[in-house]
């Protein structure tokens, strides 16, 4: 189980590169940059198991069965997942399925998207002045699950000074925004970072009050992480100064 990082192939770990090179079969998720596969052996079999070209994603049970059957046939299987395998993306479930089948599993960390996204803006996840901790949280719950309690999280983030890093939050952004506003000040800085670490990366800086409007006006979509918290305050100040200069320039 190998973390392919957020996109930039230079962010792979050396352990990941070694594992990819030793694989005879690679099962690849859709957020994995193809450039990472340059490390694969020329005769390795590459199976895409993510949703490409708008197709429904390969059912999870099928992926798990395929991993087990390939491993049982003696293949050296590498399951490549975007970011870190154990930050969302169901890596935990896959490891359980493999272990239940008696397959020996090793997990190799990758740089998770939320970390790479903030770092690309030179913003830390924690800061002695602004954030005592960080929460990686999903905006997308399992069907039937009531999902994240955003109001409780907002209160906790405010009281305990936590940075919120929201994955899979784009489609639910309006709901998340209005719930977070019940516990966090409306001028709390927000950043939305799309395609972090890739040449196509784009981002916007906003406040909690303008989160959804900014997503719309900047046409930011998936995959993006939404970061909420005072660690962004320097970036937001610079952004506000830029905007006022631009306004003055316009006369
Ligand atoms: N295991 C992955 C997360 C999988 S969940 C990791 O550790 O990064 C998929 C979500 O991750 C996306 O909806 C998006 O919120 C985020 N994501 C993945 N790659 C991204 C990227 N390059 N830029 C911004 N967000 C990304």
mmCIF file of C-alpha atoms and ligand atoms in Angstrom:
data_model
loop_
_atom_site.group_PDB
_atom_site.id
_atom_site.type_symbol
_atom_site.label_atom_id
_atom_site.label_comp_id
_atom_site.label_asym_id
_atom_site.label_seq_id
_atom_site.Cartn_x
_atom_site.Cartn_y
_atom_site.Cartn_z
ATOM 1 C CA UNK A 1 0.000 0.000 0.000
ATOM 2 C CA UNK A 2 1.945 2.974 -1.273
ATOM 3 C CA UNK A 3 1.266 6.698 -0.991
ATOM 4 C CA UNK A 4 1.880 8.376 -4.338
ATOM 5 C CA UNK A 5 1.807 11.878 -2.835
ATOM 6 C CA UNK A 6 -0.294 14.801 -4.011
ATOM 7 C CA UNK A 7 0.824 14.837 -7.647
ATOM 8 C CA UNK A 8 4.347 16.197 -8.038
ATOM 9 C CA UNK A 9 6.413 13.025 -8.643
ATOM 10 C CA UNK A 10 9.370 14.592 -6.817
ATOM 11 C CA UNK A 11 7.348 14.372 -3.618
ATOM 12 C CA UNK A 12 7.472 10.552 -3.645
ATOM 13 C CA UNK A 13 9.454 8.988 -0.824
ATOM 14 C CA UNK A 14 12.466 6.830 -1.650
ATOM 15 C CA UNK A 15 10.601 3.880 -0.128
ATOM 16 C CA UNK A 16 7.690 4.506 -2.497
ATOM 17 C CA UNK A 17 10.003 4.610 -5.506
ATOM 18 C CA UNK A 18 11.616 1.312 -4.460
ATOM 19 C CA UNK A 19 8.243 -0.348 -3.925
ATOM 20 C CA UNK A 20 6.910 0.869 -7.285
ATOM 21 C CA UNK A 21 10.041 -0.395 -9.031
ATOM 22 C CA UNK A 22 9.707 -3.845 -7.444
ATOM 23 C CA UNK A 23 6.021 -4.329 -8.296
ATOM 24 C CA UNK A 24 4.887 -6.876 -10.848
ATOM 25 C CA UNK A 25 1.316 -5.554 -10.663
ATOM 26 C CA UNK A 26 0.253 -1.991 -9.855
ATOM 27 C CA UNK A 27 -3.322 -1.063 -8.968
ATOM 28 C CA UNK A 28 -3.625 2.659 -9.466
ATOM 29 C CA UNK A 29 -6.158 5.133 -8.084
ATOM 30 C CA UNK A 30 -7.424 8.048 -10.112
ATOM 31 C CA UNK A 31 -5.701 10.848 -8.198
ATOM 32 C CA UNK A 32 -2.286 9.312 -8.848
ATOM 33 C CA UNK A 33 -0.165 11.266 -11.320
ATOM 34 C CA UNK A 34 0.881 9.027 -14.236
ATOM 35 C CA UNK A 35 4.411 10.445 -13.984
ATOM 36 C CA UNK A 36 4.831 8.365 -10.831
ATOM 37 C CA UNK A 37 4.521 5.229 -12.960
ATOM 38 C CA UNK A 38 7.796 6.079 -14.701
ATOM 39 C CA UNK A 39 9.399 4.219 -11.782
ATOM 40 C CA UNK A 40 7.560 0.980 -12.590
ATOM 41 C CA UNK A 41 9.420 -1.930 -14.188
ATOM 42 C CA UNK A 42 8.875 -2.046 -17.974
ATOM 43 C CA UNK A 43 7.051 -5.392 -17.812
ATOM 44 C CA UNK A 44 4.901 -4.561 -14.770
ATOM 45 C CA UNK A 45 1.145 -4.789 -15.278
ATOM 46 C CA UNK A 46 -0.677 -1.528 -14.572
ATOM 47 C CA UNK A 47 -4.375 -1.653 -13.696
ATOM 48 C CA UNK A 48 -6.338 1.584 -13.300
ATOM 49 C CA UNK A 49 -8.991 1.115 -10.672
ATOM 50 C CA UNK A 50 -10.130 4.704 -10.232
ATOM 51 C CA UNK A 51 -12.878 6.573 -12.045
ATOM 52 C CA UNK A 52 -11.492 7.875 -15.292
ATOM 53 C CA UNK A 53 -13.374 9.618 -18.048
ATOM 54 C CA UNK A 54 -16.534 9.920 -15.990
ATOM 55 C CA UNK A 55 -16.991 6.163 -15.492
ATOM 56 C CA UNK A 56 -18.264 4.939 -12.159
ATOM 57 C CA UNK A 57 -15.351 4.054 -9.916
ATOM 58 C CA UNK A 58 -14.400 0.423 -9.628
ATOM 59 C CA UNK A 59 -16.337 -1.032 -6.719
ATOM 60 C CA UNK A 60 -14.269 -1.249 -3.573
ATOM 61 C CA UNK A 61 -15.033 -4.948 -3.087
ATOM 62 C CA UNK A 62 -13.689 -5.695 -6.563
ATOM 63 C CA UNK A 63 -10.426 -3.837 -5.871
ATOM 64 C CA UNK A 64 -9.973 -5.748 -2.629
ATOM 65 C CA UNK A 65 -10.625 -9.104 -4.331
ATOM 66 C CA UNK A 66 -8.217 -8.260 -7.131
ATOM 67 C CA UNK A 67 -5.445 -7.346 -4.672
ATOM 68 C CA UNK A 68 -5.945 -10.603 -2.798
ATOM 69 C CA UNK A 69 -6.065 -12.817 -5.885
ATOM 70 C CA UNK A 70 -2.993 -11.207 -7.462
ATOM 71 C CA UNK A 71 -1.038 -11.532 -4.216
ATOM 72 C CA UNK A 72 -2.123 -15.164 -3.829
ATOM 73 C CA UNK A 73 -0.829 -15.874 -7.344
ATOM 74 C CA UNK A 74 2.575 -14.739 -6.128
ATOM 75 C CA UNK A 75 2.541 -11.276 -7.705
ATOM 76 C CA UNK A 76 4.291 -8.426 -5.944
ATOM 77 C CA UNK A 77 1.307 -6.078 -5.763
ATOM 78 C CA UNK A 78 1.597 -2.338 -5.246
ATOM 79 C CA UNK A 79 -1.609 -0.516 -4.497
ATOM 80 C CA UNK A 80 -0.902 3.118 -5.363
ATOM 81 C CA UNK A 81 -3.084 5.692 -3.669
ATOM 82 C CA UNK A 82 -3.015 9.487 -3.935
ATOM 83 C CA UNK A 83 -1.444 11.382 -1.044
ATOM 84 C CA UNK A 84 -1.056 9.188 2.025
ATOM 85 C CA UNK A 85 -2.806 5.798 1.950
ATOM 86 C CA UNK A 86 -4.100 6.268 5.493
ATOM 87 C CA UNK A 87 -5.583 9.754 5.116
ATOM 88 C CA UNK A 88 -9.064 9.112 3.710
ATOM 89 C CA UNK A 89 -9.136 7.071 0.508
ATOM 90 C CA UNK A 90 -10.084 3.858 2.334
ATOM 91 C CA UNK A 91 -6.560 2.536 2.861
ATOM 92 C CA UNK A 92 -7.536 1.203 6.278
ATOM 93 C CA UNK A 93 -10.343 -0.898 4.835
ATOM 94 C CA UNK A 94 -8.053 -2.328 2.174
ATOM 95 C CA UNK A 95 -5.391 -3.313 4.702
ATOM 96 C CA UNK A 96 -8.047 -5.056 6.815
ATOM 97 C CA UNK A 97 -9.278 -7.005 3.777
ATOM 98 C CA UNK A 98 -5.740 -8.069 2.862
ATOM 99 C CA UNK A 99 -4.862 -9.114 6.396
ATOM 100 C CA UNK A 100 -8.107 -11.079 6.694
ATOM 101 C CA UNK A 101 -6.981 -13.014 3.605
ATOM 102 C CA UNK A 102 -3.600 -13.693 5.203
ATOM 103 C CA UNK A 103 -1.637 -11.428 2.828
ATOM 104 C CA UNK A 104 1.474 -9.752 4.202
ATOM 105 C CA UNK A 105 1.008 -5.977 3.899
ATOM 106 C CA UNK A 106 3.423 -3.090 4.162
ATOM 107 C CA UNK A 107 2.242 0.511 4.093
ATOM 108 C CA UNK A 108 4.436 3.308 2.738
ATOM 109 C CA UNK A 109 3.484 6.866 3.674
ATOM 110 C CA UNK A 110 2.958 9.581 1.123
ATOM 111 C CA UNK A 111 2.645 13.330 1.485
ATOM 112 C CA UNK A 112 -1.004 14.057 2.026
ATOM 113 C CA UNK A 113 -2.707 16.686 -0.159
ATOM 114 C CA UNK A 114 -3.566 19.001 2.732
ATOM 115 C CA UNK A 115 0.033 19.232 3.814
ATOM 116 C CA UNK A 116 1.327 19.840 0.288
ATOM 117 C CA UNK A 117 -1.417 22.386 -0.418
ATOM 118 C CA UNK A 118 -0.560 24.684 2.476
ATOM 119 C CA UNK A 119 3.167 24.216 2.044
ATOM 120 C CA UNK A 120 2.897 25.348 -1.573
ATOM 121 C CA UNK A 121 1.638 28.687 -0.236
ATOM 122 C CA UNK A 122 4.467 28.806 2.341
ATOM 123 C CA UNK A 123 1.880 28.483 5.100
ATOM 124 C CA UNK A 124 2.453 26.091 8.028
ATOM 125 C CA UNK A 125 -0.256 23.816 9.412
ATOM 126 C CA UNK A 126 0.596 24.834 12.967
ATOM 127 C CA UNK A 127 2.109 28.005 14.372
ATOM 128 C CA UNK A 128 2.790 28.936 17.975
ATOM 129 C CA UNK A 129 0.796 32.169 17.581
ATOM 130 C CA UNK A 130 -2.090 30.921 15.487
ATOM 131 C CA UNK A 131 -2.749 27.188 15.662
ATOM 132 C CA UNK A 132 -2.041 24.604 18.324
ATOM 133 C CA UNK A 133 -3.134 21.716 16.184
ATOM 134 C CA UNK A 134 -4.651 20.623 12.927
ATOM 135 C CA UNK A 135 -7.677 18.583 11.968
ATOM 136 C CA UNK A 136 -7.862 16.664 8.701
ATOM 137 C CA UNK A 137 -11.555 16.268 8.076
ATOM 138 C CA UNK A 138 -13.702 14.949 5.242
ATOM 139 C CA UNK A 139 -16.531 16.907 3.674
ATOM 140 C CA UNK A 140 -17.968 13.715 2.282
ATOM 141 C CA UNK A 141 -19.325 11.041 4.606
ATOM 142 C CA UNK A 142 -20.127 7.439 3.784
ATOM 143 C CA UNK A 143 -23.714 7.129 2.482
ATOM 144 C CA UNK A 144 -26.109 6.823 5.407
ATOM 145 C CA UNK A 145 -23.617 8.315 7.872
ATOM 146 C CA UNK A 146 -24.645 11.679 9.361
ATOM 147 C CA UNK A 147 -21.141 12.971 8.612
ATOM 148 C CA UNK A 148 -19.018 15.596 10.295
ATOM 149 C CA UNK A 149 -20.574 17.748 13.017
ATOM 150 C CA UNK A 150 -19.318 21.030 11.572
ATOM 151 C CA UNK A 151 -20.809 23.211 14.294
ATOM 152 C CA UNK A 152 -19.040 21.225 17.036
ATOM 153 C CA UNK A 153 -15.854 21.278 15.002
ATOM 154 C CA UNK A 154 -16.074 25.054 14.513
ATOM 155 C CA UNK A 155 -16.437 25.609 18.270
ATOM 156 C CA UNK A 156 -13.507 23.294 18.949
ATOM 157 C CA UNK A 157 -11.371 24.985 16.288
ATOM 158 C CA UNK A 158 -12.147 28.383 17.763
ATOM 159 C CA UNK A 159 -11.572 27.445 21.384
ATOM 160 C CA UNK A 160 -8.561 25.211 20.907
ATOM 161 C CA UNK A 161 -7.001 27.176 17.986
ATOM 162 C CA UNK A 162 -7.047 24.431 15.386
ATOM 163 C CA UNK A 163 -6.433 24.605 11.655
ATOM 164 C CA UNK A 164 -9.126 22.783 9.676
ATOM 165 C CA UNK A 165 -8.023 21.019 6.509
ATOM 166 C CA UNK A 166 -11.111 19.877 4.651
ATOM 167 C CA UNK A 167 -10.824 17.159 2.024
ATOM 168 C CA UNK A 168 -13.626 16.404 -0.455
ATOM 169 C CA UNK A 169 -15.345 19.601 0.629
ATOM 170 C CA UNK A 170 -16.079 21.303 -2.694
ATOM 171 C CA UNK A 171 -19.525 19.898 -3.383
ATOM 172 C CA UNK A 172 -20.698 20.483 0.191
ATOM 173 C CA UNK A 173 -18.984 23.864 0.588
ATOM 174 C CA UNK A 174 -22.137 25.944 1.072
ATOM 175 C CA UNK A 175 -23.419 23.699 3.867
ATOM 176 C CA UNK A 176 -20.000 23.428 5.500
ATOM 177 C CA UNK A 177 -19.574 27.197 5.368
ATOM 178 C CA UNK A 178 -22.870 28.000 7.043
ATOM 179 C CA UNK A 179 -22.293 25.431 9.796
ATOM 180 C CA UNK A 180 -18.738 26.602 10.478
ATOM 181 C CA UNK A 181 -20.004 30.199 10.740
ATOM 182 C CA UNK A 182 -21.953 29.112 13.819
ATOM 183 C CA UNK A 183 -18.731 28.575 15.754
ATOM 184 C CA UNK A 184 -15.998 30.577 14.027
ATOM 185 C CA UNK A 185 -15.746 34.324 13.275
ATOM 186 C CA UNK A 186 -16.827 35.274 9.781
ATOM 187 C CA UNK A 187 -13.452 36.898 9.083
ATOM 188 C CA UNK A 188 -11.546 33.652 9.733
ATOM 189 C CA UNK A 189 -9.149 33.260 6.808
ATOM 190 C CA UNK A 190 -9.796 30.504 4.281
ATOM 191 C CA UNK A 191 -7.791 29.160 1.349
ATOM 192 C CA UNK A 192 -8.950 26.841 -1.392
ATOM 193 C CA UNK A 193 -6.173 25.010 -3.202
ATOM 194 C CA UNK A 194 -6.878 22.956 -6.308
ATOM 195 C CA UNK A 195 -4.427 20.455 -7.879
ATOM 196 C CA UNK A 196 -1.862 21.106 -5.170
ATOM 197 C CA UNK A 197 1.754 20.453 -6.232
ATOM 198 C CA UNK A 198 0.855 20.039 -9.915
ATOM 199 C CA UNK A 199 1.650 22.536 -12.698
ATOM 200 C CA UNK A 200 -2.113 23.127 -12.910
ATOM 201 C CA UNK A 201 -2.332 24.244 -9.254
ATOM 202 C CA UNK A 202 -4.613 27.226 -8.570
ATOM 203 C CA UNK A 203 -5.740 28.750 -5.318
ATOM 204 C CA UNK A 204 -7.874 31.483 -3.841
ATOM 205 C CA UNK A 205 -7.810 33.232 -0.491
ATOM 206 C CA UNK A 206 -11.074 34.247 1.176
ATOM 207 C CA UNK A 207 -12.748 34.465 4.539
ATOM 208 C CA UNK A 208 -15.272 32.112 6.024
ATOM 209 C CA UNK A 209 -17.959 34.640 5.034
ATOM 210 C CA UNK A 210 -16.944 34.527 1.360
ATOM 211 C CA UNK A 211 -15.884 30.879 1.006
ATOM 212 C CA UNK A 212 -18.655 29.642 -1.267
ATOM 213 C CA UNK A 213 -18.839 32.821 -3.378
ATOM 214 C CA UNK A 214 -15.086 32.655 -3.910
ATOM 215 C CA UNK A 215 -15.223 29.009 -4.977
ATOM 216 C CA UNK A 216 -17.837 29.974 -7.550
ATOM 217 C CA UNK A 217 -16.244 33.179 -8.802
ATOM 218 C CA UNK A 218 -12.776 31.597 -9.079
ATOM 219 C CA UNK A 219 -14.265 28.458 -10.645
ATOM 220 C CA UNK A 220 -12.333 26.171 -8.326
ATOM 221 C CA UNK A 221 -13.364 22.520 -8.369
ATOM 222 C CA UNK A 222 -12.178 19.051 -7.388
ATOM 223 C CA UNK A 223 -9.666 17.993 -6.302
ATOM 224 C CA UNK A 224 -9.264 20.825 -3.828
ATOM 225 C CA UNK A 225 -8.569 21.163 -0.158
ATOM 226 C CA UNK A 226 -10.213 23.912 1.823
ATOM 227 C CA UNK A 227 -8.156 25.250 4.704
ATOM 228 C CA UNK A 228 -9.723 27.318 7.470
ATOM 229 C CA UNK A 229 -7.761 29.019 10.205
ATOM 230 C CA UNK A 230 -5.594 31.826 11.428
ATOM 231 C CA UNK A 231 -2.391 30.246 10.106
ATOM 232 C CA UNK A 232 -3.532 31.870 6.847
ATOM 233 C CA UNK A 233 -3.727 35.328 8.297
ATOM 234 C CA UNK A 234 -0.424 36.601 6.802
ATOM 235 C CA UNK A 235 -1.421 35.316 3.379
ATOM 236 C CA UNK A 236 -4.839 36.893 3.707
ATOM 237 C CA UNK A 237 -3.353 40.249 4.711
ATOM 238 C CA UNK A 238 -1.076 40.145 1.655
ATOM 239 C CA UNK A 239 -4.028 39.195 -0.523
ATOM 240 C CA UNK A 240 -6.158 42.056 0.851
ATOM 241 C CA UNK A 241 -3.283 44.514 0.227
ATOM 242 C CA UNK A 242 -2.967 43.243 -3.373
ATOM 243 C CA UNK A 243 -6.696 43.618 -3.913
ATOM 244 C CA UNK A 244 -6.747 47.194 -2.605
ATOM 245 C CA UNK A 245 -3.747 48.101 -4.789
ATOM 246 C CA UNK A 246 -5.539 46.631 -7.805
ATOM 247 C CA UNK A 247 -8.647 48.643 -6.946
ATOM 248 C CA UNK A 248 -6.622 51.843 -6.626
ATOM 249 C CA UNK A 249 -4.880 51.095 -9.928
ATOM 250 C CA UNK A 250 -8.274 50.750 -11.552
ATOM 251 C CA UNK A 251 -9.002 54.246 -10.226
HETATM 252 N N1 LIG B 1 -5.278 9.959 0.492
HETATM 253 C C1 LIG B 1 -5.400 11.285 -0.114
HETATM 254 C C2 LIG B 1 -6.794 11.850 0.043
HETATM 255 C C3 LIG B 1 -7.862 11.077 -0.708
HETATM 256 S S1 LIG B 1 -9.429 11.796 -0.608
HETATM 257 C C4 LIG B 1 -4.352 12.212 0.509
HETATM 258 O O1 LIG B 1 -3.739 11.850 1.509
HETATM 259 O O2 LIG B 1 -4.136 13.297 -0.038
HETATM 260 C C5 LIG B 1 -9.494 12.770 -2.081
HETATM 261 C C6 LIG B 1 -9.438 14.241 -1.736
HETATM 262 O O3 LIG B 1 -8.103 14.629 -1.459
HETATM 263 C C7 LIG B 1 -9.881 15.181 -2.831
HETATM 264 O O4 LIG B 1 -11.276 15.319 -2.881
HETATM 265 C C8 LIG B 1 -9.229 16.471 -2.395
HETATM 266 O O5 LIG B 1 -9.928 17.069 -1.330
HETATM 267 C C9 LIG B 1 -7.909 15.961 -1.860
HETATM 268 N N2 LIG B 1 -6.821 15.992 -2.853
HETATM 269 C C10 LIG B 1 -6.162 14.946 -3.364
HETATM 270 N N3 LIG B 1 -5.180 15.362 -4.182
HETATM 271 C C11 LIG B 1 -5.237 16.713 -4.201
HETATM 272 C C12 LIG B 1 -4.476 17.738 -4.824
HETATM 273 N N4 LIG B 1 -3.452 17.452 -5.624
HETATM 274 N N5 LIG B 1 -4.822 19.035 -4.571
HETATM 275 C C13 LIG B 1 -5.840 19.349 -3.760
HETATM 276 N N6 LIG B 1 -6.589 18.419 -3.134
HETATM 277 C C14 LIG B 1 -6.289 17.124 -3.346
#
